[in-house]
Amino acid sequence: MAITMNEKKVYRASTTAPVNIAVIKYWGKRDATLNLPTNSSLSVTLSQSDLRTHTTATCSPNYSPPDTLLLNAAPQPLSDARSQACLSALRSLRASLERANPNLPPLSTYPLRLSSSNNFPTAAGLASSAAGFAALVRAIADLYALPHSPTELSLIARQGSGSACRSLLGGYVAWDQGTLASGTDSTARLVAPRAHWPEMRALILVVSAEKKGVSSTAGMQNTVRTSPLFQKRAEDVVPKAMRAMEFAIRERDFEAFARIAMRESNSFHATCLDTEPPIFYLNDVSRAAIKGVEAVNEKAGRVVAGYTFDAGPNCVVYYLEGDRDAVAGPFKGVLGGKEGWGGEQGKAVQVREGVLPEGKVVESLREGVSRVILTSVGEGPISVDEHLIDEKGEVVVVA
């Protein structure tokens, strides 16, 4: 969209992009520059009603260089190699369109002003970089009117944050490892759309909103260098888990889905512990959440809940809508005073008392969980008309 400004123009496009939580984990790079993974991965895209990054991309001949980015109103550097790789690739695609059609405005030559906001804590194990780079790439692609598909754009988003490529699609999404040195076959792939299995729900126990002690980038490269378990995981464990998980999703087999997700989460964190020095992403509250899920499944007499942990202590509990009270009810019974139950989904959960083990498990959860998030499988990026930069090129103050 173009707006007249002092006889020049500000061009704007805005998008929201989702968080995705992997059930088959990406951990380790075969090429750090191109962000090429040592194994394939698979995730569930979560609803943007609950977790999303909102980004506005603008450019104008009136702007002075360099490109700038605000995240939650705070200036962020764009000079790092990852950001520059994304911006350069997107500008190159736009420049190709401009060469083919000289009547197009030369947007690729204009400085960019970008503004983003998250509705969840940044860098706290909630896949903030994935949503952030997906939103950045999608917003600039819309600004530049690029005709490329989400899978094609995933090649660019991957260079910013590996798992960002999966946030360019909704539903159930794989990121294929690929084999080419160029990385052109390491892209996101739709396993199944949201509509295939819309009953999938997630309860997120936010254990910490603090920034991680060991970043994912640093952690995974230490694992690649030092963990004897890592090679076995990448070459044998993950390929088998990918095939089994894709089958479970196609068949909508929740018990298989949950069992694979829990085993895969445990495998991932085992390699973190096998790293030198060991990486401790989980803590006592995380382990209490695991015990809680085990108690929920034991009470139900079947697998109705499956936990997974990314590179952080927050527990994501997957379940189906029909088992809402059996899964979320016991946690609400213990954590009902925490923030997050006040929305429509939270109010609908019926409390189930006496399911979670009393003593250390309940005490750890009450003391360590800061809030809960109830969400569901969701769609990919969405173009929106709500802009974080106004028609004059000024940042909008969001209340």
XYZ file of C-alpha atoms in Angstrom:
399
model
C 0.000 0.000 0.000
C 1.415 3.403 -0.984
C 0.687 6.682 0.796
C 1.665 10.134 -0.471
C 4.161 11.859 1.824
C 5.727 15.148 0.764
C 5.191 14.100 -2.865
C 7.046 10.893 -2.136
C 5.703 7.627 -0.885
C 5.804 5.308 2.075
C 5.087 1.710 1.144
C 3.719 -0.553 3.894
C 2.751 -4.155 4.490
C 1.952 -5.901 7.753
C 1.609 -9.526 8.725
C 1.258 -11.710 11.763
C 3.164 -14.977 12.021
C 2.717 -17.906 14.389
C 4.844 -19.723 16.899
C 5.480 -23.367 16.128
C 6.396 -25.992 18.701
C 8.360 -28.936 17.365
C 7.435 -32.502 18.206
C 10.498 -33.747 16.298
C 13.330 -31.418 17.290
C 15.834 -29.541 15.142
C 19.199 -29.609 16.908
C 22.537 -29.276 15.146
C 23.743 -27.717 11.895
C 25.648 -29.197 8.994
C 26.223 -25.668 7.653
C 26.047 -22.836 10.168
C 26.118 -20.083 7.541
C 23.112 -21.379 5.606
C 21.418 -22.776 8.735
C 21.251 -26.275 7.260
C 20.172 -28.850 9.843
C 21.722 -32.183 10.684
C 18.251 -33.737 10.879
C 14.706 -33.108 9.700
C 12.084 -31.800 12.136
C 8.320 -31.501 12.471
C 6.141 -29.044 14.347
C 2.611 -27.971 15.147
C 1.790 -24.387 14.178
C -0.052 -22.715 17.053
C -2.976 -20.308 16.891
C -2.097 -16.652 16.421
C -4.967 -15.693 18.671
C -2.686 -16.726 21.509
C 0.922 -16.559 20.262
C 2.108 -14.405 17.403
C 4.580 -11.838 16.111
C 3.104 -8.813 14.358
C 5.462 -7.065 11.905
C 5.092 -4.006 9.720
C 7.588 -3.535 6.892
C 7.916 -0.134 5.238
C 10.251 1.499 2.741
C 10.469 4.951 1.222
C 12.800 7.143 -0.827
C 12.405 9.601 2.061
C 14.094 7.255 4.530
C 17.754 7.583 5.386
C 19.888 4.458 5.621
C 20.523 2.094 7.293
C 17.604 -0.314 7.618
C 16.126 -0.253 11.130
C 14.079 -2.613 13.299
C 12.136 -2.096 16.495
C 11.046 -5.105 18.556
C 8.492 -4.317 21.245
C 9.516 -0.646 20.788
C 13.219 -1.350 21.468
C 15.833 -0.889 18.699
C 17.323 -4.158 17.459
C 20.437 -4.604 15.298
C 20.050 -5.715 11.704
C 23.776 -5.858 10.991
C 24.151 -9.509 12.019
C 24.793 -12.077 9.304
C 21.412 -13.800 9.710
C 19.338 -10.654 9.303
C 21.493 -9.457 6.416
C 21.100 -12.792 4.644
C 17.304 -12.474 4.793
C 17.209 -8.822 3.726
C 19.683 -9.381 0.884
C 17.761 -12.364 -0.479
C 14.430 -10.530 -0.379
C 15.913 -7.429 -2.036
C 17.422 -9.623 -4.744
C 14.027 -11.160 -5.535
C 12.413 -7.712 -5.694
C 15.232 -6.384 -7.889
C 14.582 -9.219 -10.348
C 10.958 -8.124 -10.633
C 12.038 -4.515 -11.167
C 14.459 -5.491 -13.945
C 11.702 -7.464 -15.665
C 9.248 -4.564 -15.348
C 10.870 -1.088 -15.345
C 7.506 0.478 -14.476
C 7.682 -0.939 -10.953
C 8.883 1.456 -8.250
C 12.465 0.592 -7.200
C 11.532 -0.571 -3.706
C 14.636 -2.754 -3.512
C 16.774 0.404 -3.400
C 14.887 2.077 -0.538
C 15.883 1.764 3.129
C 13.570 -0.355 5.278
C 11.889 0.579 8.530
C 10.556 -2.441 10.374
C 8.564 -2.669 13.574
C 7.574 -5.884 15.367
C 5.754 -6.813 18.527
C 5.339 -10.149 20.301
C 2.423 -11.046 22.553
C 4.650 -13.501 24.460
C 8.071 -13.323 26.207
C 11.025 -13.086 23.835
C 13.867 -15.668 24.019
C 12.254 -17.689 26.821
C 11.777 -21.028 25.102
C 8.604 -20.014 23.224
C 10.072 -19.994 19.698
C 10.226 -16.198 19.498
C 12.934 -16.145 16.819
C 10.915 -18.522 14.628
C 7.821 -16.329 14.682
C 9.965 -13.190 14.405
C 11.884 -14.136 11.284
C 8.792 -15.679 9.675
C 6.901 -12.423 10.208
C 9.832 -10.345 8.950
C 10.241 -12.388 5.771
C 6.507 -12.584 5.040
C 5.953 -8.852 5.669
C 8.824 -7.793 3.404
C 7.732 -10.310 0.755
C 4.273 -8.716 0.817
C 5.801 -5.230 0.738
C 7.804 -6.220 -2.326
C 4.793 -8.024 -3.884
C 6.856 -11.175 -4.342
C 4.947 -14.024 -6.021
C 6.926 -16.741 -4.257
C 5.245 -19.554 -2.327
C 5.644 -20.081 1.430
C 7.915 -23.060 0.720
C 10.123 -20.897 -1.503
C 10.222 -18.158 1.130
C 11.117 -20.757 3.748
C 14.568 -20.943 2.147
C 15.062 -17.327 3.195
C 13.454 -17.506 6.630
C 15.605 -20.559 7.428
C 18.728 -18.413 7.110
C 17.421 -16.101 9.828
C 16.266 -18.781 12.263
C 16.127 -22.428 11.287
C 12.725 -23.161 12.766
C 11.319 -19.943 11.257
C 10.864 -21.810 7.995
C 8.175 -23.953 9.655
C 6.251 -20.842 10.817
C 5.579 -19.870 7.192
C 2.983 -22.649 6.998
C 0.021 -23.564 9.159
C -1.087 -26.893 10.569
C 1.504 -29.676 10.802
C 4.793 -28.778 9.131
C 8.042 -30.600 8.381
C 11.405 -29.014 7.742
C 13.279 -31.407 5.492
C 16.973 -31.741 6.201
C 17.943 -31.863 2.550
C 21.211 -33.172 1.162
C 22.436 -30.476 -1.228
C 25.352 -28.285 -0.120
C 23.474 -25.272 -1.514
C 20.565 -25.890 0.875
C 17.974 -25.455 -1.858
C 16.277 -28.717 -0.850
C 16.158 -27.840 2.867
C 12.683 -26.328 2.969
C 9.446 -26.363 4.925
C 6.820 -28.856 3.787
C 3.156 -29.137 4.694
C 2.446 -32.512 6.312
C -1.233 -31.734 6.931
C -3.269 -28.522 7.118
C -4.968 -27.390 10.297
C -8.310 -28.623 8.937
C -6.993 -32.198 8.783
C -6.760 -32.433 12.596
C -8.290 -29.264 14.095
C -8.972 -30.856 17.483
C -5.307 -30.586 18.556
C -4.860 -28.397 21.640
C -1.874 -27.281 23.694
C -1.487 -26.208 27.308
C 1.760 -24.286 27.800
C 3.129 -24.048 31.315
C 5.351 -20.970 31.274
C 8.040 -21.813 33.782
C 10.255 -18.835 33.119
C 9.968 -15.620 31.147
C 13.698 -14.990 31.569
C 16.150 -15.217 28.695
C 17.814 -18.612 28.319
C 21.237 -19.129 29.897
C 22.497 -21.017 26.828
C 21.118 -19.912 23.464
C 19.897 -22.523 21.018
C 22.598 -21.590 18.498
C 25.452 -21.965 20.953
C 23.952 -25.041 22.585
C 23.399 -27.060 19.428
C 26.870 -26.437 18.074
C 28.408 -27.577 21.364
C 26.288 -30.722 21.116
C 27.458 -31.427 17.558
C 31.093 -31.103 18.643
C 31.020 -33.030 21.904
C 28.062 -35.428 22.255
C 28.625 -39.110 21.412
C 24.830 -39.578 21.414
C 24.312 -36.884 18.812
C 25.342 -38.871 15.729
C 23.088 -41.801 16.645
C 20.194 -39.416 17.157
C 20.694 -37.597 13.847
C 21.318 -40.685 11.722
C 18.929 -43.225 13.234
C 16.587 -41.967 15.962
C 15.173 -38.889 14.241
C 14.553 -40.380 10.761
C 12.530 -43.195 12.328
C 10.638 -40.725 14.528
C 9.861 -38.495 11.522
C 8.302 -41.370 9.598
C 6.292 -42.510 12.605
C 5.091 -38.996 13.453
C 3.992 -38.224 9.903
C 2.017 -41.468 9.874
C 0.426 -40.654 13.251
C -0.652 -37.236 11.959
C -2.064 -38.636 8.723
C -4.014 -41.240 10.713
C -4.955 -38.745 13.461
C -3.607 -41.262 15.991
C -3.168 -39.188 19.147
C -1.694 -41.929 21.322
C 1.073 -42.518 18.790
C 1.535 -38.747 18.354
C 1.912 -38.210 22.106
C 4.213 -41.160 22.717
C 6.528 -40.134 19.868
C 6.542 -36.489 21.023
C 7.482 -37.405 24.594
C 10.150 -39.891 23.569
C 11.590 -37.392 21.083
C 11.661 -34.598 23.672
C 13.484 -36.895 26.073
C 15.961 -37.891 23.357
C 16.689 -34.273 22.530
C 17.323 -33.318 26.142
C 19.437 -36.426 26.639
C 21.808 -35.155 23.954
C 21.849 -31.769 25.705
C 22.919 -33.515 28.928
C 25.473 -35.516 26.921
C 27.040 -32.258 25.710
C 30.313 -31.053 27.234
C 29.726 -29.068 29.352
C 26.172 -30.400 29.857
C 23.244 -28.129 28.969
C 20.425 -28.009 31.497
C 17.367 -26.551 29.788
C 14.941 -28.401 32.073
C 14.634 -27.670 35.788
C 12.740 -29.046 38.775
C 9.508 -27.404 37.629
C 9.894 -28.981 34.181
C 10.350 -32.396 35.752
C 7.288 -31.819 37.935
C 5.298 -31.073 34.771
C 6.450 -34.395 33.299
C 5.266 -36.185 36.440
C 1.977 -34.330 36.124
C 1.433 -35.524 32.564
C 2.261 -39.089 33.597
C -0.332 -38.838 36.386
C -2.956 -37.484 33.983
C -2.426 -40.409 31.602
C -2.488 -42.917 34.449
C -5.769 -41.503 35.762
C -7.338 -41.621 32.292
C -6.186 -45.189 31.705
C -4.872 -44.212 28.279
C -2.564 -41.646 26.695
C -4.545 -38.401 26.595
C -1.608 -35.993 27.006
C 1.887 -35.695 25.592
C 4.592 -33.312 26.773
C 7.403 -31.712 24.833
C 10.117 -29.198 25.757
C 12.093 -27.003 23.400
C 15.405 -25.444 24.444
C 13.955 -24.066 27.671
C 12.015 -25.105 30.769
C 8.498 -24.390 29.492
C 6.298 -27.453 29.163
C 3.968 -27.800 26.171
C 1.243 -30.387 26.784
C -0.593 -31.561 23.668
C -4.084 -33.071 23.922
C -7.313 -33.320 21.956
C -10.309 -31.071 22.561
C -12.423 -34.017 23.661
C -9.988 -34.706 26.506
C -9.777 -31.076 27.622
C -11.006 -31.565 31.174
C -9.052 -34.792 31.696
C -5.803 -33.018 30.746
C -6.138 -29.320 31.535
C -8.527 -29.873 34.486
C -5.922 -31.332 36.878
C -3.472 -28.537 36.057
C -6.187 -25.938 36.581
C -6.882 -27.545 39.946
C -3.301 -26.802 40.975
C -2.589 -23.653 38.948
C -6.036 -22.050 38.822
C -4.729 -18.881 40.444
C -2.166 -18.278 37.704
C -2.661 -15.906 34.793
C -4.025 -17.495 31.616
C -7.246 -19.198 32.671
C -9.395 -16.093 32.192
C -10.021 -16.458 28.457
C -12.794 -18.431 26.794
C -10.705 -21.607 26.604
C -9.516 -21.371 30.197
C -12.956 -20.698 31.648
C -14.337 -23.738 29.851
C -11.914 -26.104 31.583
C -13.524 -28.011 34.449
C -11.270 -28.483 37.467
C -10.199 -32.029 38.309
C -8.872 -32.309 41.845
C -6.541 -34.939 43.257
C -5.009 -36.120 39.977
C -1.544 -34.579 40.199
C 0.754 -36.060 42.874
C 0.687 -34.094 46.107
C 3.943 -33.002 47.660
C 6.962 -31.994 45.604
C 5.206 -32.145 42.211
C 2.326 -29.871 43.170
C 4.580 -27.576 45.203
C 7.074 -27.197 42.338
C 4.318 -26.390 39.863
C 2.674 -23.835 42.108
C 5.952 -22.140 42.918
C 7.554 -22.340 39.466
C 4.839 -21.842 36.850
C 4.312 -18.136 36.230
C 1.361 -18.386 33.823
C -0.406 -20.763 31.465
C -1.337 -20.427 27.802
C -4.153 -22.454 26.274
C -3.994 -22.631 22.524
C -4.626 -24.859 19.520
C -3.286 -25.790 16.103
C -3.451 -22.756 13.848
C -2.820 -21.205 10.454
C 0.262 -19.735 8.827
C 1.089 -16.010 8.428
C -1.820 -13.638 7.890
C -1.673 -10.268 6.109
C -3.305 -7.565 8.237
C -4.295 -3.923 7.872
C -3.210 -2.982 11.383
C 0.150 -1.266 10.945
C 2.862 -0.596 13.527
C 4.232 2.253 11.395
C 1.875 5.006 10.267
C 1.383 6.635 6.861
C 4.080 9.205 7.688
C 6.660 6.548 8.430
C 6.427 7.059 12.198
C 6.233 4.215 14.694
C 2.775 3.711 16.158
C 2.736 3.552 19.952
C 0.819 0.409 20.892
C -0.964 0.638 24.224
